[in-house]
Amino acid sequence: MDRGTYRDLRLLSEISTDQHGSVTQRSLAKKQGLALGLTNLLIRRMVKKGYIKIVTLQRNRLRYLITPRGFAEKARLTYEYIDYSLYFYRQIRTWLTRTLTDIPLAAGRRVVLYGAGEVAEIASLILRQNGFEIVAAVESTANDGDGRANQAIERLIQLPSTAYDRVVVASLKDSRQLVDAICRLGISPEKVIAVPDEGTPEFHEAGASPVTLVPIGSSSESVES
């Protein structure tokens, strides 16, 4: 599922669960992490496609309602999201399990898990299933522009190198750049394992069979003004 389709699903879900008319473009933009102007364009596009309608309650107050067509689109996108999530999990599990199996017992089983969110949760489960001990978890939101990634790397380098044998980078956003940054701070590249970026051939060639997704269709079209 591409980012635009997932964004559409989240917007439709937010609007469909609004029971009191409290959803505004500003609240949608803030919750989804989008610019207000982009949110306006997305809503206009959904209105044009018949997924939502806008009702004027007061002069300066609007309410967004999901239409029957919008509910059908939300159901379709939800099905697609579940399918892709299963594929996503299988790819990470297959790649990471194969990589961990190649590490000899003598190389140690103590791991620092670097990452956050679903990818880190999946990595944590697979590490434990393969007999690795997670001695520390360093949360990172990858390079989101506010310095948190750098702060997380600094916390990582403060850990005594004798306390762990490997660093597993569980982030599908800029994982190669994160590994480079970690290695520049003195951690040996041989100690670092990084889940490959979602958009790389290495990720999709991990060995799990891709699911057959429902065609995205018009929901993945570029935003029009």
JSON list of N, CA and C in Angstrom, two decimals, residues 95-156:
[
{"chain": "A", "resi": 95, "resn": "TRP", "atom": "N", "xyz": [13.37, -12.00, 6.15]},
{"chain": "A", "resi": 95, "resn": "TRP", "atom": "CA", "xyz": [14.70, -11.41, 5.98]},
{"chain": "A", "resi": 95, "resn": "TRP", "atom": "C", "xyz": [15.50, -11.46, 7.28]},
{"chain": "A", "resi": 96, "resn": "LEU", "atom": "N", "xyz": [14.87, -11.05, 8.37]},
{"chain": "A", "resi": 96, "resn": "LEU", "atom": "CA", "xyz": [15.59, -10.96, 9.64]},
{"chain": "A", "resi": 96, "resn": "LEU", "atom": "C", "xyz": [15.93, -12.35, 10.17]},
{"chain": "A", "resi": 97, "resn": "THR", "atom": "N", "xyz": [15.01, -13.30, 10.04]},
{"chain": "A", "resi": 97, "resn": "THR", "atom": "CA", "xyz": [15.28, -14.66, 10.51]},
{"chain": "A", "resi": 97, "resn": "THR", "atom": "C", "xyz": [16.45, -15.25, 9.75]},
{"chain": "A", "resi": 98, "resn": "ARG", "atom": "N", "xyz": [16.47, -15.05, 8.43]},
{"chain": "A", "resi": 98, "resn": "ARG", "atom": "CA", "xyz": [17.57, -15.57, 7.61]},
{"chain": "A", "resi": 98, "resn": "ARG", "atom": "C", "xyz": [18.90, -14.93, 8.02]},
{"chain": "A", "resi": 99, "resn": "THR", "atom": "N", "xyz": [18.88, -13.63, 8.28]},
{"chain": "A", "resi": 99, "resn": "THR", "atom": "CA", "xyz": [20.10, -12.93, 8.67]},
{"chain": "A", "resi": 99, "resn": "THR", "atom": "C", "xyz": [20.60, -13.39, 10.03]},
{"chain": "A", "resi": 100, "resn": "LEU", "atom": "N", "xyz": [19.69, -13.54, 10.99]},
{"chain": "A", "resi": 100, "resn": "LEU", "atom": "CA", "xyz": [20.08, -13.95, 12.34]},
{"chain": "A", "resi": 100, "resn": "LEU", "atom": "C", "xyz": [20.61, -15.38, 12.36]},
{"chain": "A", "resi": 101, "resn": "THR", "atom": "N", "xyz": [20.05, -16.23, 11.50]},
{"chain": "A", "resi": 101, "resn": "THR", "atom": "CA", "xyz": [20.49, -17.63, 11.46]},
{"chain": "A", "resi": 101, "resn": "THR", "atom": "C", "xyz": [21.95, -17.75, 11.05]},
{"chain": "A", "resi": 102, "resn": "ASP", "atom": "N", "xyz": [22.42, -16.79, 10.27]},
{"chain": "A", "resi": 102, "resn": "ASP", "atom": "CA", "xyz": [23.80, -16.82, 9.79]},
{"chain": "A", "resi": 102, "resn": "ASP", "atom": "C", "xyz": [24.82, -16.38, 10.84]},
{"chain": "A", "resi": 103, "resn": "ILE", "atom": "N", "xyz": [24.33, -15.87, 11.98]},
{"chain": "A", "resi": 103, "resn": "ILE", "atom": "CA", "xyz": [25.25, -15.39, 13.03]},
{"chain": "A", "resi": 103, "resn": "ILE", "atom": "C", "xyz": [25.61, -16.56, 13.95]},
{"chain": "A", "resi": 104, "resn": "PRO", "atom": "N", "xyz": [26.87, -16.90, 14.07]},
{"chain": "A", "resi": 104, "resn": "PRO", "atom": "CA", "xyz": [27.25, -18.02, 14.94]},
{"chain": "A", "resi": 104, "resn": "PRO", "atom": "C", "xyz": [27.01, -17.69, 16.41]},
{"chain": "A", "resi": 105, "resn": "LEU", "atom": "N", "xyz": [26.75, -18.72, 17.19]},
{"chain": "A", "resi": 105, "resn": "LEU", "atom": "CA", "xyz": [26.52, -18.53, 18.62]},
{"chain": "A", "resi": 105, "resn": "LEU", "atom": "C", "xyz": [27.69, -17.83, 19.30]},
{"chain": "A", "resi": 106, "resn": "ALA", "atom": "N", "xyz": [28.89, -18.13, 18.83]},
{"chain": "A", "resi": 106, "resn": "ALA", "atom": "CA", "xyz": [30.08, -17.55, 19.46]},
{"chain": "A", "resi": 106, "resn": "ALA", "atom": "C", "xyz": [30.15, -16.04, 19.31]},
{"chain": "A", "resi": 107, "resn": "ALA", "atom": "N", "xyz": [29.38, -15.50, 18.35]},
{"chain": "A", "resi": 107, "resn": "ALA", "atom": "CA", "xyz": [29.41, -14.05, 18.13]},
{"chain": "A", "resi": 107, "resn": "ALA", "atom": "C", "xyz": [28.59, -13.28, 19.16]},
{"chain": "A", "resi": 108, "resn": "GLY", "atom": "N", "xyz": [27.88, -14.00, 20.02]},
{"chain": "A", "resi": 108, "resn": "GLY", "atom": "CA", "xyz": [27.11, -13.33, 21.06]},
{"chain": "A", "resi": 108, "resn": "GLY", "atom": "C", "xyz": [25.65, -13.16, 20.70]},
{"chain": "A", "resi": 109, "resn": "ARG", "atom": "N", "xyz": [24.81, -13.03, 21.74]},
{"chain": "A", "resi": 109, "resn": "ARG", "atom": "CA", "xyz": [23.36, -12.95, 21.55]},
{"chain": "A", "resi": 109, "resn": "ARG", "atom": "C", "xyz": [22.75, -11.71, 22.20]},
{"chain": "A", "resi": 110, "resn": "ARG", "atom": "N", "xyz": [23.58, -10.77, 22.61]},
{"chain": "A", "resi": 110, "resn": "ARG", "atom": "CA", "xyz": [23.06, -9.55, 23.25]},
{"chain": "A", "resi": 110, "resn": "ARG", "atom": "C", "xyz": [22.88, -8.46, 22.20]},
{"chain": "A", "resi": 111, "resn": "VAL", "atom": "N", "xyz": [21.68, -7.89, 22.16]},
{"chain": "A", "resi": 111, "resn": "VAL", "atom": "CA", "xyz": [21.32, -6.97, 21.07]},
{"chain": "A", "resi": 111, "resn": "VAL", "atom": "C", "xyz": [20.77, -5.67, 21.63]},
{"chain": "A", "resi": 112, "resn": "VAL", "atom": "N", "xyz": [21.16, -4.57, 21.00]},
{"chain": "A", "resi": 112, "resn": "VAL", "atom": "CA", "xyz": [20.49, -3.28, 21.20]},
{"chain": "A", "resi": 112, "resn": "VAL", "atom": "C", "xyz": [19.55, -3.07, 20.01]},
{"chain": "A", "resi": 113, "resn": "LEU", "atom": "N", "xyz": [18.29, -2.85, 20.30]},
{"chain": "A", "resi": 113, "resn": "LEU", "atom": "CA", "xyz": [17.29, -2.64, 19.24]},
{"chain": "A", "resi": 113, "resn": "LEU", "atom": "C", "xyz": [17.09, -1.15, 19.04]},
{"chain": "A", "resi": 114, "resn": "TYR", "atom": "N", "xyz": [17.38, -0.70, 17.83]},
{"chain": "A", "resi": 114, "resn": "TYR", "atom": "CA", "xyz": [17.30, 0.73, 17.50]},
{"chain": "A", "resi": 114, "resn": "TYR", "atom": "C", "xyz": [16.13, 0.93, 16.54]},
{"chain": "A", "resi": 115, "resn": "GLY", "atom": "N", "xyz": [15.10, 1.66, 16.98]},
{"chain": "A", "resi": 115, "resn": "GLY", "atom": "CA", "xyz": [13.95, 1.90, 16.12]},
{"chain": "A", "resi": 115, "resn": "GLY", "atom": "C", "xyz": [12.71, 2.16, 16.95]},
{"chain": "A", "resi": 116, "resn": "ALA", "atom": "N", "xyz": [11.56, 2.22, 16.28]},
{"chain": "A", "resi": 116, "resn": "ALA", "atom": "CA", "xyz": [10.31, 2.47, 16.97]},
{"chain": "A", "resi": 116, "resn": "ALA", "atom": "C", "xyz": [9.16, 2.01, 16.08]},
{"chain": "A", "resi": 117, "resn": "GLY", "atom": "N", "xyz": [8.00, 1.84, 16.69]},
{"chain": "A", "resi": 117, "resn": "GLY", "atom": "CA", "xyz": [6.81, 1.51, 15.91]},
{"chain": "A", "resi": 117, "resn": "GLY", "atom": "C", "xyz": [6.72, 0.03, 15.55]},
{"chain": "A", "resi": 118, "resn": "GLU", "atom": "N", "xyz": [5.94, -0.25, 14.50]},
{"chain": "A", "resi": 118, "resn": "GLU", "atom": "CA", "xyz": [5.63, -1.61, 14.12]},
{"chain": "A", "resi": 118, "resn": "GLU", "atom": "C", "xyz": [6.88, -2.41, 13.74]},
{"chain": "A", "resi": 119, "resn": "VAL", "atom": "N", "xyz": [7.79, -1.77, 13.03]},
{"chain": "A", "resi": 119, "resn": "VAL", "atom": "CA", "xyz": [9.00, -2.48, 12.58]},
{"chain": "A", "resi": 119, "resn": "VAL", "atom": "C", "xyz": [9.81, -2.95, 13.78]},
{"chain": "A", "resi": 120, "resn": "ALA", "atom": "N", "xyz": [9.98, -2.09, 14.77]},
{"chain": "A", "resi": 120, "resn": "ALA", "atom": "CA", "xyz": [10.73, -2.46, 15.97]},
{"chain": "A", "resi": 120, "resn": "ALA", "atom": "C", "xyz": [10.01, -3.56, 16.74]},
{"chain": "A", "resi": 121, "resn": "GLU", "atom": "N", "xyz": [8.69, -3.51, 16.79]},
{"chain": "A", "resi": 121, "resn": "GLU", "atom": "CA", "xyz": [7.93, -4.55, 17.50]},
{"chain": "A", "resi": 121, "resn": "GLU", "atom": "C", "xyz": [8.11, -5.91, 16.82]},
{"chain": "A", "resi": 122, "resn": "ILE", "atom": "N", "xyz": [8.06, -5.92, 15.49]},
{"chain": "A", "resi": 122, "resn": "ILE", "atom": "CA", "xyz": [8.26, -7.16, 14.76]},
{"chain": "A", "resi": 122, "resn": "ILE", "atom": "C", "xyz": [9.67, -7.69, 14.98]},
{"chain": "A", "resi": 123, "resn": "ALA", "atom": "N", "xyz": [10.65, -6.78, 14.89]},
{"chain": "A", "resi": 123, "resn": "ALA", "atom": "CA", "xyz": [12.05, -7.18, 15.09]},
{"chain": "A", "resi": 123, "resn": "ALA", "atom": "C", "xyz": [12.26, -7.73, 16.49]},
{"chain": "A", "resi": 124, "resn": "SER", "atom": "N", "xyz": [11.64, -7.11, 17.49]},
{"chain": "A", "resi": 124, "resn": "SER", "atom": "CA", "xyz": [11.78, -7.57, 18.86]},
{"chain": "A", "resi": 124, "resn": "SER", "atom": "C", "xyz": [11.26, -9.00, 19.01]},
{"chain": "A", "resi": 125, "resn": "LEU", "atom": "N", "xyz": [10.12, -9.28, 18.42]},
{"chain": "A", "resi": 125, "resn": "LEU", "atom": "CA", "xyz": [9.54, -10.62, 18.50]},
{"chain": "A", "resi": 125, "resn": "LEU", "atom": "C", "xyz": [10.44, -11.65, 17.84]},
{"chain": "A", "resi": 126, "resn": "ILE", "atom": "N", "xyz": [10.94, -11.32, 16.65]},
{"chain": "A", "resi": 126, "resn": "ILE", "atom": "CA", "xyz": [11.78, -12.27, 15.90]},
{"chain": "A", "resi": 126, "resn": "ILE", "atom": "C", "xyz": [13.11, -12.50, 16.60]},
{"chain": "A", "resi": 127, "resn": "LEU", "atom": "N", "xyz": [13.69, -11.44, 17.16]},
{"chain": "A", "resi": 127, "resn": "LEU", "atom": "CA", "xyz": [14.94, -11.59, 17.90]},
{"chain": "A", "resi": 127, "resn": "LEU", "atom": "C", "xyz": [14.79, -12.56, 19.06]},
{"chain": "A", "resi": 128, "resn": "ARG", "atom": "N", "xyz": [13.72, -12.40, 19.82]},
{"chain": "A", "resi": 128, "resn": "ARG", "atom": "CA", "xyz": [13.51, -13.28, 20.97]},
{"chain": "A", "resi": 128, "resn": "ARG", "atom": "C", "xyz": [13.22, -14.71, 20.52]},
{"chain": "A", "resi": 129, "resn": "GLN", "atom": "N", "xyz": [12.49, -14.85, 19.43]},
{"chain": "A", "resi": 129, "resn": "GLN", "atom": "CA", "xyz": [12.20, -16.20, 18.93]},
{"chain": "A", "resi": 129, "resn": "GLN", "atom": "C", "xyz": [13.47, -16.92, 18.49]},
{"chain": "A", "resi": 130, "resn": "ASN", "atom": "N", "xyz": [14.48, -16.15, 18.09]},
{"chain": "A", "resi": 130, "resn": "ASN", "atom": "CA", "xyz": [15.74, -16.74, 17.63]},
{"chain": "A", "resi": 130, "resn": "ASN", "atom": "C", "xyz": [16.81, -16.77, 18.72]},
{"chain": "A", "resi": 131, "resn": "GLY", "atom": "N", "xyz": [16.41, -16.56, 19.96]},
{"chain": "A", "resi": 131, "resn": "GLY", "atom": "CA", "xyz": [17.33, -16.73, 21.07]},
{"chain": "A", "resi": 131, "resn": "GLY", "atom": "C", "xyz": [18.22, -15.54, 21.38]},
{"chain": "A", "resi": 132, "resn": "PHE", "atom": "N", "xyz": [17.88, -14.35, 20.86]},
{"chain": "A", "resi": 132, "resn": "PHE", "atom": "CA", "xyz": [18.68, -13.17, 21.16]},
{"chain": "A", "resi": 132, "resn": "PHE", "atom": "C", "xyz": [18.08, -12.43, 22.37]},
{"chain": "A", "resi": 133, "resn": "GLU", "atom": "N", "xyz": [18.96, -11.80, 23.13]},
{"chain": "A", "resi": 133, "resn": "GLU", "atom": "CA", "xyz": [18.54, -11.03, 24.30]},
{"chain": "A", "resi": 133, "resn": "GLU", "atom": "C", "xyz": [18.62, -9.54, 23.97]},
{"chain": "A", "resi": 134, "resn": "ILE", "atom": "N", "xyz": [17.51, -8.84, 24.14]},
{"chain": "A", "resi": 134, "resn": "ILE", "atom": "CA", "xyz": [17.49, -7.40, 23.91]},
{"chain": "A", "resi": 134, "resn": "ILE", "atom": "C", "xyz": [17.89, -6.71, 25.20]},
{"chain": "A", "resi": 135, "resn": "VAL", "atom": "N", "xyz": [19.11, -6.19, 25.25]},
{"chain": "A", "resi": 135, "resn": "VAL", "atom": "CA", "xyz": [19.63, -5.59, 26.48]},
{"chain": "A", "resi": 135, "resn": "VAL", "atom": "C", "xyz": [19.26, -4.12, 26.60]},
{"chain": "A", "resi": 136, "resn": "ALA", "atom": "N", "xyz": [18.88, -3.50, 25.47]},
{"chain": "A", "resi": 136, "resn": "ALA", "atom": "CA", "xyz": [18.47, -2.09, 25.50]},
{"chain": "A", "resi": 136, "resn": "ALA", "atom": "C", "xyz": [17.69, -1.79, 24.23]},
{"chain": "A", "resi": 137, "resn": "ALA", "atom": "N", "xyz": [16.75, -0.87, 24.35]},
{"chain": "A", "resi": 137, "resn": "ALA", "atom": "CA", "xyz": [15.97, -0.42, 23.20]},
{"chain": "A", "resi": 137, "resn": "ALA", "atom": "C", "xyz": [16.12, 1.09, 23.10]},
{"chain": "A", "resi": 138, "resn": "VAL", "atom": "N", "xyz": [16.58, 1.55, 21.96]},
{"chain": "A", "resi": 138, "resn": "VAL", "atom": "CA", "xyz": [16.78, 2.98, 21.72]},
{"chain": "A", "resi": 138, "resn": "VAL", "atom": "C", "xyz": [15.74, 3.42, 20.70]},
{"chain": "A", "resi": 139, "resn": "GLU", "atom": "N", "xyz": [14.81, 4.23, 21.13]},
{"chain": "A", "resi": 139, "resn": "GLU", "atom": "CA", "xyz": [13.72, 4.65, 20.24]},
{"chain": "A", "resi": 139, "resn": "GLU", "atom": "C", "xyz": [14.18, 5.75, 19.31]},
{"chain": "A", "resi": 140, "resn": "SER", "atom": "N", "xyz": [13.75, 5.64, 18.08]},
{"chain": "A", "resi": 140, "resn": "SER", "atom": "CA", "xyz": [14.08, 6.65, 17.07]},
{"chain": "A", "resi": 140, "resn": "SER", "atom": "C", "xyz": [12.90, 6.80, 16.15]},
{"chain": "A", "resi": 141, "resn": "THR", "atom": "N", "xyz": [12.66, 8.04, 15.68]},
{"chain": "A", "resi": 141, "resn": "THR", "atom": "CA", "xyz": [11.64, 8.29, 14.68]},
{"chain": "A", "resi": 141, "resn": "THR", "atom": "C", "xyz": [12.28, 8.50, 13.33]},
{"chain": "A", "resi": 142, "resn": "ALA", "atom": "N", "xyz": [13.49, 8.01, 13.15]},
{"chain": "A", "resi": 142, "resn": "ALA", "atom": "CA", "xyz": [14.28, 8.22, 11.93]},
{"chain": "A", "resi": 142, "resn": "ALA", "atom": "C", "xyz": [14.52, 9.70, 11.72]},
{"chain": "A", "resi": 143, "resn": "ASN", "atom": "N", "xyz": [14.93, 10.09, 10.53]},
{"chain": "A", "resi": 143, "resn": "ASN", "atom": "CA", "xyz": [15.30, 11.49, 10.29]},
{"chain": "A", "resi": 143, "resn": "ASN", "atom": "C", "xyz": [14.07, 12.32, 9.95]},
{"chain": "A", "resi": 144, "resn": "ASP", "atom": "N", "xyz": [13.41, 12.83, 11.00]},
{"chain": "A", "resi": 144, "resn": "ASP", "atom": "CA", "xyz": [12.20, 13.61, 10.79]},
{"chain": "A", "resi": 144, "resn": "ASP", "atom": "C", "xyz": [12.45, 15.10, 10.90]},
{"chain": "A", "resi": 145, "resn": "GLY", "atom": "N", "xyz": [13.70, 15.50, 10.98]},
{"chain": "A", "resi": 145, "resn": "GLY", "atom": "CA", "xyz": [14.01, 16.92, 10.90]},
{"chain": "A", "resi": 145, "resn": "GLY", "atom": "C", "xyz": [14.04, 17.66, 12.21]},
{"chain": "A", "resi": 146, "resn": "ASP", "atom": "N", "xyz": [13.73, 16.98, 13.33]},
{"chain": "A", "resi": 146, "resn": "ASP", "atom": "CA", "xyz": [13.73, 17.73, 14.59]},
{"chain": "A", "resi": 146, "resn": "ASP", "atom": "C", "xyz": [14.86, 17.33, 15.52]},
{"chain": "A", "resi": 147, "resn": "GLY", "atom": "N", "xyz": [15.81, 16.54, 15.01]},
{"chain": "A", "resi": 147, "resn": "GLY", "atom": "CA", "xyz": [16.97, 16.19, 15.81]},
{"chain": "A", "resi": 147, "resn": "GLY", "atom": "C", "xyz": [16.82, 14.97, 16.67]},
{"chain": "A", "resi": 148, "resn": "ARG", "atom": "N", "xyz": [15.63, 14.36, 16.71]},
{"chain": "A", "resi": 148, "resn": "ARG", "atom": "CA", "xyz": [15.45, 13.22, 17.59]},
{"chain": "A", "resi": 148, "resn": "ARG", "atom": "C", "xyz": [16.28, 12.02, 17.17]},
{"chain": "A", "resi": 149, "resn": "ALA", "atom": "N", "xyz": [16.47, 11.84, 15.87]},
{"chain": "A", "resi": 149, "resn": "ALA", "atom": "CA", "xyz": [17.29, 10.72, 15.40]},
{"chain": "A", "resi": 149, "resn": "ALA", "atom": "C", "xyz": [18.72, 10.87, 15.90]},
{"chain": "A", "resi": 150, "resn": "ASN", "atom": "N", "xyz": [19.26, 12.09, 15.81]},
{"chain": "A", "resi": 150, "resn": "ASN", "atom": "CA", "xyz": [20.62, 12.32, 16.29]},
{"chain": "A", "resi": 150, "resn": "ASN", "atom": "C", "xyz": [20.72, 12.09, 17.79]},
{"chain": "A", "resi": 151, "resn": "GLN", "atom": "N", "xyz": [19.70, 12.51, 18.52]},
{"chain": "A", "resi": 151, "resn": "GLN", "atom": "CA", "xyz": [19.69, 12.31, 19.97]},
{"chain": "A", "resi": 151, "resn": "GLN", "atom": "C", "xyz": [19.68, 10.82, 20.30]},
{"chain": "A", "resi": 152, "resn": "ALA", "atom": "N", "xyz": [18.90, 10.05, 19.52]},
{"chain": "A", "resi": 152, "resn": "ALA", "atom": "CA", "xyz": [18.84, 8.61, 19.76]},
{"chain": "A", "resi": 152, "resn": "ALA", "atom": "C", "xyz": [20.19, 7.96, 19.48]},
{"chain": "A", "resi": 153, "resn": "ILE", "atom": "N", "xyz": [20.86, 8.39, 18.43]},
{"chain": "A", "resi": 153, "resn": "ILE", "atom": "CA", "xyz": [22.18, 7.84, 18.11]},
{"chain": "A", "resi": 153, "resn": "ILE", "atom": "C", "xyz": [23.18, 8.18, 19.21]},
{"chain": "A", "resi": 154, "resn": "GLU", "atom": "N", "xyz": [23.09, 9.39, 19.75]},
{"chain": "A", "resi": 154, "resn": "GLU", "atom": "CA", "xyz": [23.98, 9.77, 20.84]},
{"chain": "A", "resi": 154, "resn": "GLU", "atom": "C", "xyz": [23.74, 8.90, 22.08]},
{"chain": "A", "resi": 155, "resn": "ARG", "atom": "N", "xyz": [22.48, 8.58, 22.36]},
{"chain": "A", "resi": 155, "resn": "ARG", "atom": "CA", "xyz": [22.19, 7.69, 23.48]},
{"chain": "A", "resi": 155, "resn": "ARG", "atom": "C", "xyz": [22.76, 6.30, 23.24]},
{"chain": "A", "resi": 156, "resn": "LEU", "atom": "N", "xyz": [22.72, 5.88, 21.99]},
{"chain": "A", "resi": 156, "resn": "LEU", "atom": "CA", "xyz": [23.27, 4.57, 21.64]},
{"chain": "A", "resi": 156, "resn": "LEU", "atom": "C", "xyz": [24.76, 4.51, 21.88]}
]
